[in-house]
Amino acid sequence: MRINVITIFPDYLEGPLGLSIPGRAREAGLIDYHLIDLRAYTTDRHRTTDDEPFGGGGGMVMKPEPFDEALRALERPGHVVSLSPRGRPFDHDTAVRFALESDLTLLCGRYKGIDERVGEAWVDEEVSIGDYVLSGGEPAALVVIDAVVRLLPGALGDHDSAASDSFYEGRLSAPAYTRPAEHRGRSVPDVLRSGDHPRIERWRTGQADAATRQRRPDLLDLDAAD
Ligand code: SAM
């Protein structure tokens, strides 16, 4: 898989993409990140990527031409996604869908966002990582990339095991414990030390269901618990 990211801050992403699971997946040849500096596609001396908004109001808007040129320069843009608080919520199912693409291109906005005509011409979908406003699309791109890359076959080792993570089965995960068995007067539930794996599985399922019911009834199509 290849992920292109168009941004005015490629350095923002370089470090995190070299670490942990995204970094290991790149080393293993499962993924290739292509960080594209939007300013390389400007034509003026100041390498300008923004301009005043039509219709007035505060803030600047990202110009369409540099995005257009950067996208044209890509041999295979693939599925083009714009990070935006106006987008549909990014969730597990969206990550699964993106992980099935061979080429994904992420557009990072800044200021008041990207000129709408870029969206009309190029963007397959806009996604939001939550109901809040970030200063730029770069942290959102990192969130999307991390969630997608860990779904690629071979990206996770056994110790990172994804199958028992939240959202895989449409609910939250069970709580996790490690050594020591006693810590500052708090004990690990006995069942987890019983060695009785069917019982442990039942306990985990019960815990996962209870947490989901209480914290995320929307995942079960239920009304919020008291
Ligand atoms: N004026 C825009 C609005 O109100 O919808 C907000 C622009 S925001 C300050 C600048 C950029 O940050 C956006 O173009 C987008 O790329 C990114 N961004 C901000 N919040 C985001 C979110 N919740 N999810 C994804 N991207 C976000």
PDB file of N, CA and C in Angstrom, residues 40-108:
ATOM      1  N   ALA A  40       6.129  22.996  -2.698  1.00  0.00           N
ATOM      2  CA  ALA A  40       6.885  22.671  -3.915  1.00  0.00           C
ATOM      3  C   ALA A  40       6.021  22.883  -5.158  1.00  0.00           C
ATOM      4  N   TYR A  41       4.722  23.024  -4.965  1.00  0.00           N
ATOM      5  CA  TYR A  41       3.810  23.187  -6.105  1.00  0.00           C
ATOM      6  C   TYR A  41       3.251  24.608  -6.203  1.00  0.00           C
ATOM      7  N   THR A  42       3.941  25.557  -5.555  1.00  0.00           N
ATOM      8  CA  THR A  42       3.574  26.965  -5.689  1.00  0.00           C
ATOM      9  C   THR A  42       4.443  27.566  -6.794  1.00  0.00           C
ATOM     10  N   THR A  43       4.035  28.728  -7.270  1.00  0.00           N
ATOM     11  CA  THR A  43       4.780  29.300  -8.402  1.00  0.00           C
ATOM     12  C   THR A  43       5.368  30.669  -8.067  1.00  0.00           C
ATOM     13  N   ASP A  44       5.007  31.240  -6.930  1.00  0.00           N
ATOM     14  CA  ASP A  44       5.515  32.581  -6.616  1.00  0.00           C
ATOM     15  C   ASP A  44       6.739  32.505  -5.718  1.00  0.00           C
ATOM     16  N   ARG A  45       7.420  33.600  -5.628  1.00  0.00           N
ATOM     17  CA  ARG A  45       8.666  33.733  -4.870  1.00  0.00           C
ATOM     18  C   ARG A  45       8.478  33.371  -3.397  1.00  0.00           C
ATOM     19  N   HIS A  46       7.294  33.707  -2.849  1.00  0.00           N
ATOM     20  CA  HIS A  46       7.045  33.479  -1.414  1.00  0.00           C
ATOM     21  C   HIS A  46       6.463  32.085  -1.134  1.00  0.00           C
ATOM     22  N   ARG A  47       6.279  31.322  -2.165  1.00  0.00           N
ATOM     23  CA  ARG A  47       5.722  29.960  -2.044  1.00  0.00           C
ATOM     24  C   ARG A  47       4.388  29.998  -1.285  1.00  0.00           C
ATOM     25  N   THR A  48       3.503  30.838  -1.768  1.00  0.00           N
ATOM     26  CA  THR A  48       2.233  31.097  -1.078  1.00  0.00           C
ATOM     27  C   THR A  48       1.226  29.970  -1.284  1.00  0.00           C
ATOM     28  N   THR A  49       0.651  29.513  -0.185  1.00  0.00           N
ATOM     29  CA  THR A  49      -0.358  28.444  -0.286  1.00  0.00           C
ATOM     30  C   THR A  49      -1.736  28.913   0.167  1.00  0.00           C
ATOM     31  N   ASP A  50      -1.868  30.187   0.605  1.00  0.00           N
ATOM     32  CA  ASP A  50      -3.163  30.644   1.119  1.00  0.00           C
ATOM     33  C   ASP A  50      -3.457  32.053   0.622  1.00  0.00           C
ATOM     34  N   ASP A  51      -4.719  32.405   0.723  1.00  0.00           N
ATOM     35  CA  ASP A  51      -5.138  33.739   0.281  1.00  0.00           C
ATOM     36  C   ASP A  51      -6.394  34.122   1.060  1.00  0.00           C
ATOM     37  N   GLU A  52      -6.799  35.400   0.912  1.00  0.00           N
ATOM     38  CA  GLU A  52      -7.968  35.881   1.660  1.00  0.00           C
ATOM     39  C   GLU A  52      -9.250  35.222   1.163  1.00  0.00           C
ATOM     40  N   PRO A  53     -10.217  35.065   2.058  1.00  0.00           N
ATOM     41  CA  PRO A  53     -11.463  34.407   1.643  1.00  0.00           C
ATOM     42  C   PRO A  53     -12.348  35.321   0.793  1.00  0.00           C
ATOM     43  N   PHE A  54     -12.913  34.795  -0.247  1.00  0.00           N
ATOM     44  CA  PHE A  54     -13.976  35.518  -0.953  1.00  0.00           C
ATOM     45  C   PHE A  54     -15.130  35.690   0.021  1.00  0.00           C
ATOM     46  N   GLY A  55     -15.756  36.829  -0.015  1.00  0.00           N
ATOM     47  CA  GLY A  55     -16.908  37.077   0.856  1.00  0.00           C
ATOM     48  C   GLY A  55     -16.508  37.675   2.184  1.00  0.00           C
ATOM     49  N   GLY A  56     -15.200  37.828   2.408  1.00  0.00           N
ATOM     50  CA  GLY A  56     -14.726  38.475   3.628  1.00  0.00           C
ATOM     51  C   GLY A  56     -14.704  37.534   4.826  1.00  0.00           C
ATOM     52  N   GLY A  57     -14.495  38.106   5.997  1.00  0.00           N
ATOM     53  CA  GLY A  57     -14.394  37.296   7.218  1.00  0.00           C
ATOM     54  C   GLY A  57     -12.940  37.043   7.545  1.00  0.00           C
ATOM     55  N   GLY A  58     -12.731  36.523   8.759  1.00  0.00           N
ATOM     56  CA  GLY A  58     -11.353  36.325   9.229  1.00  0.00           C
ATOM     57  C   GLY A  58     -10.730  35.074   8.653  1.00  0.00           C
ATOM     58  N   GLY A  59      -9.410  35.005   8.764  1.00  0.00           N
ATOM     59  CA  GLY A  59      -8.690  33.783   8.392  1.00  0.00           C
ATOM     60  C   GLY A  59      -8.384  33.713   6.912  1.00  0.00           C
ATOM     61  N   MET A  60      -7.482  32.815   6.590  1.00  0.00           N
ATOM     62  CA  MET A  60      -7.055  32.617   5.202  1.00  0.00           C
ATOM     63  C   MET A  60      -7.559  31.257   4.715  1.00  0.00           C
ATOM     64  N   VAL A  61      -7.604  31.125   3.412  1.00  0.00           N
ATOM     65  CA  VAL A  61      -8.078  29.876   2.798  1.00  0.00           C
ATOM     66  C   VAL A  61      -6.948  29.313   1.942  1.00  0.00           C
ATOM     67  N   MET A  62      -6.805  27.998   1.946  1.00  0.00           N
ATOM     68  CA  MET A  62      -5.731  27.393   1.145  1.00  0.00           C
ATOM     69  C   MET A  62      -6.108  27.408  -0.335  1.00  0.00           C
ATOM     70  N   LYS A  63      -5.168  27.900  -1.138  1.00  0.00           N
ATOM     71  CA  LYS A  63      -5.407  28.093  -2.560  1.00  0.00           C
ATOM     72  C   LYS A  63      -5.588  26.755  -3.290  1.00  0.00           C
ATOM     73  N   PRO A  64      -6.400  26.765  -4.341  1.00  0.00           N
ATOM     74  CA  PRO A  64      -6.614  25.494  -5.051  1.00  0.00           C
ATOM     75  C   PRO A  64      -5.433  25.048  -5.922  1.00  0.00           C
ATOM     76  N   GLU A  65      -4.703  26.020  -6.533  1.00  0.00           N
ATOM     77  CA  GLU A  65      -3.705  25.609  -7.545  1.00  0.00           C
ATOM     78  C   GLU A  65      -2.618  24.682  -7.004  1.00  0.00           C
ATOM     79  N   PRO A  66      -1.998  24.977  -5.837  1.00  0.00           N
ATOM     80  CA  PRO A  66      -0.936  24.052  -5.387  1.00  0.00           C
ATOM     81  C   PRO A  66      -1.448  22.627  -5.149  1.00  0.00           C
ATOM     82  N   PHE A  67      -2.652  22.497  -4.561  1.00  0.00           N
ATOM     83  CA  PHE A  67      -3.208  21.145  -4.359  1.00  0.00           C
ATOM     84  C   PHE A  67      -3.446  20.472  -5.714  1.00  0.00           C
ATOM     85  N   ASP A  68      -3.993  21.250  -6.637  1.00  0.00           N
ATOM     86  CA  ASP A  68      -4.278  20.690  -7.955  1.00  0.00           C
ATOM     87  C   ASP A  68      -2.994  20.188  -8.618  1.00  0.00           C
ATOM     88  N   GLU A  69      -1.939  21.008  -8.565  1.00  0.00           N
ATOM     89  CA  GLU A  69      -0.667  20.618  -9.197  1.00  0.00           C
ATOM     90  C   GLU A  69      -0.057  19.409  -8.478  1.00  0.00           C
ATOM     91  N   ALA A  70      -0.113  19.414  -7.151  1.00  0.00           N
ATOM     92  CA  ALA A  70       0.461  18.290  -6.388  1.00  0.00           C
ATOM     93  C   ALA A  70      -0.287  16.995  -6.719  1.00  0.00           C
ATOM     94  N   LEU A  71      -1.591  17.082  -6.856  1.00  0.00           N
ATOM     95  CA  LEU A  71      -2.381  15.885  -7.167  1.00  0.00           C
ATOM     96  C   LEU A  71      -2.135  15.426  -8.606  1.00  0.00           C
ATOM     97  N   ARG A  72      -2.007  16.370  -9.509  1.00  0.00           N
ATOM     98  CA  ARG A  72      -1.708  16.011 -10.910  1.00  0.00           C
ATOM     99  C   ARG A  72      -0.364  15.322 -11.035  1.00  0.00           C
ATOM    100  N   ALA A  73       0.566  15.718 -10.173  1.00  0.00           N
ATOM    101  CA  ALA A  73       1.928  15.158 -10.247  1.00  0.00           C
ATOM    102  C   ALA A  73       1.981  13.708  -9.764  1.00  0.00           C
ATOM    103  N   LEU A  74       0.924  13.271  -9.075  1.00  0.00           N
ATOM    104  CA  LEU A  74       0.925  11.894  -8.550  1.00  0.00           C
ATOM    105  C   LEU A  74       0.582  10.909  -9.662  1.00  0.00           C
ATOM    106  N   GLU A  75       1.386   9.879  -9.760  1.00  0.00           N
ATOM    107  CA  GLU A  75       1.105   8.870 -10.776  1.00  0.00           C
ATOM    108  C   GLU A  75      -0.212   8.159 -10.467  1.00  0.00           C
ATOM    109  N   ARG A  76      -0.375   7.799  -9.176  1.00  0.00           N
ATOM    110  CA  ARG A  76      -1.591   7.079  -8.773  1.00  0.00           C
ATOM    111  C   ARG A  76      -2.128   7.689  -7.474  1.00  0.00           C
ATOM    112  N   PRO A  77      -2.993   8.708  -7.551  1.00  0.00           N
ATOM    113  CA  PRO A  77      -3.518   9.274  -6.302  1.00  0.00           C
ATOM    114  C   PRO A  77      -4.413   8.275  -5.549  1.00  0.00           C
ATOM    115  N   GLY A  78      -5.046   7.364  -6.292  1.00  0.00           N
ATOM    116  CA  GLY A  78      -5.926   6.388  -5.636  1.00  0.00           C
ATOM    117  C   GLY A  78      -7.119   7.071  -4.998  1.00  0.00           C
ATOM    118  N   HIS A  79      -7.467   6.581  -3.801  1.00  0.00           N
ATOM    119  CA  HIS A  79      -8.617   7.133  -3.080  1.00  0.00           C
ATOM    120  C   HIS A  79      -8.171   8.429  -2.395  1.00  0.00           C
ATOM    121  N   VAL A  80      -8.820   9.544  -2.731  1.00  0.00           N
ATOM    122  CA  VAL A  80      -8.379  10.844  -2.211  1.00  0.00           C
ATOM    123  C   VAL A  80      -9.296  11.278  -1.062  1.00  0.00           C
ATOM    124  N   VAL A  81      -8.655  11.527   0.080  1.00  0.00           N
ATOM    125  CA  VAL A  81      -9.393  11.839   1.311  1.00  0.00           C
ATOM    126  C   VAL A  81      -8.924  13.187   1.842  1.00  0.00           C
ATOM    127  N   SER A  82      -9.876  14.062   2.125  1.00  0.00           N
ATOM    128  CA  SER A  82      -9.527  15.340   2.732  1.00  0.00           C
ATOM    129  C   SER A  82      -9.864  15.269   4.218  1.00  0.00           C
ATOM    130  N   LEU A  83      -8.892  15.664   5.052  1.00  0.00           N
ATOM    131  CA  LEU A  83      -9.134  15.705   6.502  1.00  0.00           C
ATOM    132  C   LEU A  83      -9.851  17.013   6.799  1.00  0.00           C
ATOM    133  N   SER A  84     -11.012  16.900   7.454  1.00  0.00           N
ATOM    134  CA  SER A  84     -11.796  18.111   7.692  1.00  0.00           C
ATOM    135  C   SER A  84     -12.775  17.883   8.828  1.00  0.00           C
ATOM    136  N   PRO A  85     -12.968  18.900   9.698  1.00  0.00           N
ATOM    137  CA  PRO A  85     -13.998  18.725  10.731  1.00  0.00           C
ATOM    138  C   PRO A  85     -15.399  18.633  10.128  1.00  0.00           C
ATOM    139  N   ARG A  86     -15.520  18.996   8.840  1.00  0.00           N
ATOM    140  CA  ARG A  86     -16.816  18.908   8.159  1.00  0.00           C
ATOM    141  C   ARG A  86     -17.048  17.530   7.561  1.00  0.00           C
ATOM    142  N   GLY A  87     -16.066  16.640   7.719  1.00  0.00           N
ATOM    143  CA  GLY A  87     -16.178  15.316   7.116  1.00  0.00           C
ATOM    144  C   GLY A  87     -17.028  14.360   7.947  1.00  0.00           C
ATOM    145  N   ARG A  88     -17.262  13.182   7.373  1.00  0.00           N
ATOM    146  CA  ARG A  88     -17.956  12.117   8.119  1.00  0.00           C
ATOM    147  C   ARG A  88     -16.993  11.572   9.169  1.00  0.00           C
ATOM    148  N   PRO A  89     -17.513  11.149  10.320  1.00  0.00           N
ATOM    149  CA  PRO A  89     -16.625  10.648  11.370  1.00  0.00           C
ATOM    150  C   PRO A  89     -15.782   9.465  10.895  1.00  0.00           C
ATOM    151  N   PHE A  90     -14.485   9.528  11.180  1.00  0.00           N
ATOM    152  CA  PHE A  90     -13.570   8.430  10.867  1.00  0.00           C
ATOM    153  C   PHE A  90     -13.732   7.373  11.951  1.00  0.00           C
ATOM    154  N   ASP A  91     -14.014   6.137  11.556  1.00  0.00           N
ATOM    155  CA  ASP A  91     -14.213   5.073  12.545  1.00  0.00           C
ATOM    156  C   ASP A  91     -13.557   3.777  12.059  1.00  0.00           C
ATOM    157  N   HIS A  92     -13.739   2.714  12.827  1.00  0.00           N
ATOM    158  CA  HIS A  92     -13.098   1.432  12.501  1.00  0.00           C
ATOM    159  C   HIS A  92     -13.462   0.964  11.092  1.00  0.00           C
ATOM    160  N   ASP A  93     -14.749   1.067  10.738  1.00  0.00           N
ATOM    161  CA  ASP A  93     -15.161   0.579   9.416  1.00  0.00           C
ATOM    162  C   ASP A  93     -14.493   1.381   8.299  1.00  0.00           C
ATOM    163  N   THR A  94     -14.329   2.673   8.531  1.00  0.00           N
ATOM    164  CA  THR A  94     -13.652   3.507   7.523  1.00  0.00           C
ATOM    165  C   THR A  94     -12.190   3.079   7.415  1.00  0.00           C
ATOM    166  N   ALA A  95     -11.563   2.805   8.555  1.00  0.00           N
ATOM    167  CA  ALA A  95     -10.160   2.357   8.538  1.00  0.00           C
ATOM    168  C   ALA A  95     -10.035   1.043   7.764  1.00  0.00           C
ATOM    169  N   VAL A  96     -10.968   0.131   7.975  1.00  0.00           N
ATOM    170  CA  VAL A  96     -10.940  -1.157   7.246  1.00  0.00           C
ATOM    171  C   VAL A  96     -11.058  -0.891   5.747  1.00  0.00           C
ATOM    172  N   ARG A  97     -11.973  -0.023   5.382  1.00  0.00           N
ATOM    173  CA  ARG A  97     -12.175   0.312   3.966  1.00  0.00           C
ATOM    174  C   ARG A  97     -10.894   0.901   3.364  1.00  0.00           C
ATOM    175  N   PHE A  98     -10.273   1.841   4.075  1.00  0.00           N
ATOM    176  CA  PHE A  98      -9.053   2.475   3.561  1.00  0.00           C
ATOM    177  C   PHE A  98      -7.915   1.448   3.448  1.00  0.00           C
ATOM    178  N   ALA A  99      -7.876   0.509   4.386  1.00  0.00           N
ATOM    179  CA  ALA A  99      -6.792  -0.486   4.383  1.00  0.00           C
ATOM    180  C   ALA A  99      -6.878  -1.400   3.155  1.00  0.00           C
ATOM    181  N   LEU A 100      -8.034  -1.433   2.513  1.00  0.00           N
ATOM    182  CA  LEU A 100      -8.196  -2.274   1.320  1.00  0.00           C
ATOM    183  C   LEU A 100      -7.759  -1.544   0.046  1.00  0.00           C
ATOM    184  N   GLU A 101      -7.476  -0.255   0.152  1.00  0.00           N
ATOM    185  CA  GLU A 101      -7.021   0.519  -1.014  1.00  0.00           C
ATOM    186  C   GLU A 101      -5.541   0.238  -1.263  1.00  0.00           C
ATOM    187  N   SER A 102      -5.129   0.293  -2.520  1.00  0.00           N
ATOM    188  CA  SER A 102      -3.686   0.157  -2.777  1.00  0.00           C
ATOM    189  C   SER A 102      -3.004   1.522  -2.716  1.00  0.00           C
ATOM    190  N   ASP A 103      -3.752   2.584  -3.025  1.00  0.00           N
ATOM    191  CA  ASP A 103      -3.199   3.942  -2.966  1.00  0.00           C
ATOM    192  C   ASP A 103      -4.209   4.845  -2.278  1.00  0.00           C
ATOM    193  N   LEU A 104      -3.700   5.600  -1.328  1.00  0.00           N
ATOM    194  CA  LEU A 104      -4.555   6.506  -0.554  1.00  0.00           C
ATOM    195  C   LEU A 104      -3.837   7.852  -0.521  1.00  0.00           C
ATOM    196  N   THR A 105      -4.554   8.922  -0.784  1.00  0.00           N
ATOM    197  CA  THR A 105      -3.927  10.252  -0.722  1.00  0.00           C
ATOM    198  C   THR A 105      -4.699  11.101   0.279  1.00  0.00           C
ATOM    199  N   LEU A 106      -3.966  11.638   1.251  1.00  0.00           N
ATOM    200  CA  LEU A 106      -4.589  12.446   2.306  1.00  0.00           C
ATOM    201  C   LEU A 106      -4.229  13.919   2.103  1.00  0.00           C
ATOM    202  N   LEU A 107      -5.229  14.782   2.149  1.00  0.00           N
ATOM    203  CA  LEU A 107      -5.004  16.223   1.998  1.00  0.00           C
ATOM    204  C   LEU A 107      -5.136  16.890   3.360  1.00  0.00           C
ATOM    205  N   CYS A 108      -4.084  17.613   3.755  1.00  0.00           N
ATOM    206  CA  CYS A 108      -4.107  18.298   5.052  1.00  0.00           C
ATOM    207  C   CYS A 108      -4.355  19.786   4.842  1.00  0.00           C
TER     208      CYS A 108
END
